[in-house]
Short mmCIF file of C-alpha atoms in Angstrom, two decimals:
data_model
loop_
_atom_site.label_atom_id
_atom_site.label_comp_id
_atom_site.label_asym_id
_atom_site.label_seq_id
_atom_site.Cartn_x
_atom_site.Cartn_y
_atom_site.Cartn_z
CA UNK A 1 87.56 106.29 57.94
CA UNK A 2 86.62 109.69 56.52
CA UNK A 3 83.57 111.34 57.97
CA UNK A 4 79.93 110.07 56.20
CA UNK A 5 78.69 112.52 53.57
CA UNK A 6 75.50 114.20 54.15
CA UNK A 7 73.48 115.54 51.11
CA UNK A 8 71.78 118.54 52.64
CA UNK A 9 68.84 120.05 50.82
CA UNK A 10 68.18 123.80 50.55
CA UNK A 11 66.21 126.48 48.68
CA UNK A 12 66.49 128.94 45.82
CA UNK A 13 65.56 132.57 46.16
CA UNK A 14 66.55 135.75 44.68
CA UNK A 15 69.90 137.41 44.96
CA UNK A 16 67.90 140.79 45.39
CA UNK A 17 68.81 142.38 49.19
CA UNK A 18 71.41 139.05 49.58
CA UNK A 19 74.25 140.68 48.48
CA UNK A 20 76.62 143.89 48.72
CA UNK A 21 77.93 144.24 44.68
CA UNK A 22 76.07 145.62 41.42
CA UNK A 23 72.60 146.31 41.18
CA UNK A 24 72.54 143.79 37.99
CA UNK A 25 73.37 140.94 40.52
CA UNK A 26 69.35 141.31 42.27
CA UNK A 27 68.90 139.37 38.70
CA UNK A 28 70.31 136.53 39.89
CA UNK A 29 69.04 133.80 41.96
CA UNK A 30 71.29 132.00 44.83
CA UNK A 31 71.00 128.48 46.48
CA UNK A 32 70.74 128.19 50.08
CA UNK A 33 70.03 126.83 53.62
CA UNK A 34 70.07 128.30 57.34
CA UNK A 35 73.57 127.32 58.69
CA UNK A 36 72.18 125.55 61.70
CA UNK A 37 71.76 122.52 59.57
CA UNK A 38 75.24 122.00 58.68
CA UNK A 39 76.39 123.05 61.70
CA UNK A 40 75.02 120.14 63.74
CA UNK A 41 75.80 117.86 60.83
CA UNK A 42 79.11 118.82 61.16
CA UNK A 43 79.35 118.49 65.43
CA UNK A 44 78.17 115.11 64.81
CA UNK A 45 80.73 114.38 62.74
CA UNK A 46 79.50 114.15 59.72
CA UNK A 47 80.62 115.96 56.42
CA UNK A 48 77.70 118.17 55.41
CA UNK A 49 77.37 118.38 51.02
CA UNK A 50 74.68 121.28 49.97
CA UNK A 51 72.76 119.68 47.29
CA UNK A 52 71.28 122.28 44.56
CA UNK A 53 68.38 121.03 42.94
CA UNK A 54 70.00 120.92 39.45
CA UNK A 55 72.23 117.57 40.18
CA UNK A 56 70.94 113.83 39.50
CA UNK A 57 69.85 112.61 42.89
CA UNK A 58 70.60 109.15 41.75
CA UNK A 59 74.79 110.14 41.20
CA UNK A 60 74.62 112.13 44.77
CA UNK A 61 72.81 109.57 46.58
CA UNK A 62 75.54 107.20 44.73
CA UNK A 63 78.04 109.35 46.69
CA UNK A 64 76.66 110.40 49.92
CA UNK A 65 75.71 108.17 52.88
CA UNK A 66 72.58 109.74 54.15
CA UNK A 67 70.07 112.83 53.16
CA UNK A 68 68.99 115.74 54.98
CA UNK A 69 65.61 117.17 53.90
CA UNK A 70 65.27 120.90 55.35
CA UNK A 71 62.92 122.90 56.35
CA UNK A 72 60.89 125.28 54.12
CA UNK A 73 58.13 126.89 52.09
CA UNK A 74 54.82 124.67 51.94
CA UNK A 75 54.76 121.67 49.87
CA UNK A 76 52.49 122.11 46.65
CA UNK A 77 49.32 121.13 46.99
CA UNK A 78 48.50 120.02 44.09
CA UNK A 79 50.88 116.80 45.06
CA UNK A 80 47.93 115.78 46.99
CA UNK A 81 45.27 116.34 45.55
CA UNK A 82 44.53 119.86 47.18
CA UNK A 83 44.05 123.39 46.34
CA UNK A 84 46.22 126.32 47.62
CA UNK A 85 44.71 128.98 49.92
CA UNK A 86 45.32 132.32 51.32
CA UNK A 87 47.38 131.02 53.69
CA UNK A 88 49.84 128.67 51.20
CA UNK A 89 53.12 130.74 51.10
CA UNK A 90 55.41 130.99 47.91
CA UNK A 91 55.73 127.44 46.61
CA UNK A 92 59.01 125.60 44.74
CA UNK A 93 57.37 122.69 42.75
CA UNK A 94 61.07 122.37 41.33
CA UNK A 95 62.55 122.31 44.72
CA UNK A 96 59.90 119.18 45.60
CA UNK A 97 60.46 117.23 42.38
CA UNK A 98 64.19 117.35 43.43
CA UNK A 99 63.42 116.62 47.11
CA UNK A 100 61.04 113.74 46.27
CA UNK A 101 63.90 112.52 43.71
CA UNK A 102 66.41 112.42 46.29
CA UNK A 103 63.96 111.19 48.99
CA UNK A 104 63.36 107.62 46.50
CA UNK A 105 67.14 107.92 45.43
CA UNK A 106 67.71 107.61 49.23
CA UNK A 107 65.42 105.34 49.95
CA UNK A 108 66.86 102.47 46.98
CA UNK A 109 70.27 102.49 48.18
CA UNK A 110 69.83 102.21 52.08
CA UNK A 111 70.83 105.62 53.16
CA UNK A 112 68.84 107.23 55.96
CA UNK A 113 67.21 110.10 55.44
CA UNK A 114 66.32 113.19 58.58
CA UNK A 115 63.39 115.26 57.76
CA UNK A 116 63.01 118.00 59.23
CA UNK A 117 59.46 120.53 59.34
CA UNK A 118 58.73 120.88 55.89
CA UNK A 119 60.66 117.42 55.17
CA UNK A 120 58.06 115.76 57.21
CA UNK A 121 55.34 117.13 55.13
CA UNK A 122 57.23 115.99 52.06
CA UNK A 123 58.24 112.46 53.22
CA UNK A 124 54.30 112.38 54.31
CA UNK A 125 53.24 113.81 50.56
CA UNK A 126 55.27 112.00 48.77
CA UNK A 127 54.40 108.68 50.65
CA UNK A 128 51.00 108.97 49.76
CA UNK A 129 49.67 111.37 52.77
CA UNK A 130 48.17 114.88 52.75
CA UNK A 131 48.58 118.02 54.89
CA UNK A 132 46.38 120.58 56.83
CA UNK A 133 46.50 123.61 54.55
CA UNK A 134 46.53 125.63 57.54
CA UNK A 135 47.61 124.59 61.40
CA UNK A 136 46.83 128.64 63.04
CA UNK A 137 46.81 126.89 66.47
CA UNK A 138 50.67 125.74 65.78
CA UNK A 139 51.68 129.21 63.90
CA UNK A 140 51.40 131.08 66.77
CA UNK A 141 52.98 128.96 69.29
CA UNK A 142 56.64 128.97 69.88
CA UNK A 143 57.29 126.05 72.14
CA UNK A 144 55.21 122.72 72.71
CA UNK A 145 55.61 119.74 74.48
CA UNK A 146 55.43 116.45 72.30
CA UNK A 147 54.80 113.00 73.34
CA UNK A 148 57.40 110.34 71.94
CA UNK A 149 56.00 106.65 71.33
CA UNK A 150 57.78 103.75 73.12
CA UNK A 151 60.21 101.90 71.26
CA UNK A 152 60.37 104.83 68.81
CA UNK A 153 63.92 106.05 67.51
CA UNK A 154 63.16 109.20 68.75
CA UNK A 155 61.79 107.81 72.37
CA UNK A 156 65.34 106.37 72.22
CA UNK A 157 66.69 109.75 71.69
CA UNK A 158 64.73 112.12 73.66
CA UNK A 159 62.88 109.85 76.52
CA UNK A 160 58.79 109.94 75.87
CA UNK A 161 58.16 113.51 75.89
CA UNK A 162 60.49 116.33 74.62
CA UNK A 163 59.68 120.15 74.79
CA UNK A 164 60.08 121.23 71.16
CA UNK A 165 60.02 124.68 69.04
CA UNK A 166 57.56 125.48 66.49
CA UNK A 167 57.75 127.30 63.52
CA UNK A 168 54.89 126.00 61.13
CA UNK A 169 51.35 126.43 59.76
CA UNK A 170 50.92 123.08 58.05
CA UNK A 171 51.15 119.42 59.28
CA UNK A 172 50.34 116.06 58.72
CA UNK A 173 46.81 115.41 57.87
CA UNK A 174 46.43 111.70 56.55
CA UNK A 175 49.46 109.73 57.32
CA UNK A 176 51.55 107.84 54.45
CA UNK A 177 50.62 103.82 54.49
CA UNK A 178 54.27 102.48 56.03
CA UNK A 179 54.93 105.83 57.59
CA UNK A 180 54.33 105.22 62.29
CA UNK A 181 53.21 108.40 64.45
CA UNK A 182 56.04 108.62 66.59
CA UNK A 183 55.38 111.85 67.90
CA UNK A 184 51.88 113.91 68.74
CA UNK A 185 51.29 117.14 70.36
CA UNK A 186 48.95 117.41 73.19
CA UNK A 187 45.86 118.56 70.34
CA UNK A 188 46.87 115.26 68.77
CA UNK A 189 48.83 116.96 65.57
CA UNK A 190 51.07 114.45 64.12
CA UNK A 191 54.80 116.18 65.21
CA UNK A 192 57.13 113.07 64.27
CA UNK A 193 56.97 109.81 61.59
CA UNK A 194 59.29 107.14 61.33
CA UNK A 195 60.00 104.20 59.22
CA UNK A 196 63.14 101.81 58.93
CA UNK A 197 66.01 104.32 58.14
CA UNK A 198 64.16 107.24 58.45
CA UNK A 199 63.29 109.76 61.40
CA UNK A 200 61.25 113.03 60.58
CA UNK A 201 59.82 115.70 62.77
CA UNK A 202 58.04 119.00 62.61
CA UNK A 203 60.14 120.86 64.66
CA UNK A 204 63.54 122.30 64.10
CA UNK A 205 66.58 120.77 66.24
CA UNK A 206 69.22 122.83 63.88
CA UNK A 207 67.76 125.94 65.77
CA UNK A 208 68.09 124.59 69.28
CA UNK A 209 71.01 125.49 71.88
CA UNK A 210 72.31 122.57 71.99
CA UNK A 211 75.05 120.85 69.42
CA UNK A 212 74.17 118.68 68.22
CA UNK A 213 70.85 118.06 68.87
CA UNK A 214 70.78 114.18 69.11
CA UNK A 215 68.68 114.00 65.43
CA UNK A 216 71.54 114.76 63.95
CA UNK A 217 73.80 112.03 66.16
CA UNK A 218 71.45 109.49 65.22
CA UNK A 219 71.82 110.09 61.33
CA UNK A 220 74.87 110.54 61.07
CA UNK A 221 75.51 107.16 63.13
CA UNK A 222 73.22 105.38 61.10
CA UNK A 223 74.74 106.79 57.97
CA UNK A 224 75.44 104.03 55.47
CA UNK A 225 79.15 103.22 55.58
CA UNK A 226 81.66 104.26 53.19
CA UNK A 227 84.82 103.26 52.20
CA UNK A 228 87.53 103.15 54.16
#
């Protein structure tokens, strides 16, 4: 059987400083994501597929067998109900229409989906939840222990506690109705969610030593088969 297809989201940015041609390219924009993603997609043996945010998610969620949601700039606030800050950094309310499309698309046809830092805040958002603005206690620290829930997928993966990197200054405020804790810091900030088919968590496997980290062995085990 051929290797499952991963849809693996990314973000848009300018071409200015990305590049080594013409001046007249800085007009352009490019699509991308940090190469650690596909990476451990890829060592897991899965096939990754960078999804821009201009396709249908319903035809590539028609094609690929799970969904990666990266990590990110913050999630608008506006999607629940809140107003930005000084600390909300430059936000894509294109990128999370697409992601949230995608995230539903997903959802409908059975495929699982890995979240990962700002694709927990999403799932969370887009669920029904809301975030903390602004986490300083979690921006400044660059490794934390978490504590896994028994019976949890990630329990399964990791054992009950894990020592995980952090890289964010939002989180989960309110959690989603059908959305489980599965993971909590020692201040009690919500660091994983889970629900049938889908595993999120606030920090960032694709950057750890190890490949792959076993997030990305579980989805691409539990990725929806395809043909043969």
């Amino acid at each position: 059987m051929p290797p499952p297809l991963i849809a693996v989201t990314g973000r848009r940015r300018s071409a200015a400083g990305l590049h080594s041609g013409p001046p007249a390219l800085d007009a352009l924009e490019i699509d991308a994501y940090f190469t650690g993603y596909a990476t451990h997609v890829a060592a897991a043996g899965g096939l990754p597929l960078h999804v821009p945010r201009d396709t249908d998610a319903g035809a590539v969620m028609d094609r690929a067998d799970a969904l990666l949601l990266t990590g990110g700039n913050d999630v608008d606030p506006a999607r629940y109900g809140a107003v930005p800050d000084a600390h909300t950094s430059a936000l894509e309310p294109a990128r999370d229409a697409a992601e949230v499309a995608l995230l539903a698309a997903a959802r409908e046809r059975g495929c699982p989906v890995l979240a990962i830092c700002r694709g927990i805040q999403l799932v969370n958002v887009a669920w029904g939840g809301t975030l903390h603005l602004h986490l300083p206690e979690h921006a400044d620290t660059r490794w934390h222990d978490v504590t896994l829930a028994p019976g949890s997928v990630l329990a399964g993966l990791h054992g009950t506690a894990a020592r995980v990197n952090s890289l964010h200054h939002q989180g989960v405020d309110r959690v989603a109705s059908g959305l489980a804790v599965t993971a909590t810091a020692p201040d009690g900030q919500v660091e994983g969610l889970e629900a049938d088919g889908l595993v999120a968590v606030q920090w960032h496997p694709e950057q750890l030593d190890d490949v792959p980290q076993p997030e990305f062995r579980w989805l691409v085990g539990a990725a929806r088969p395809g043909p043969p």
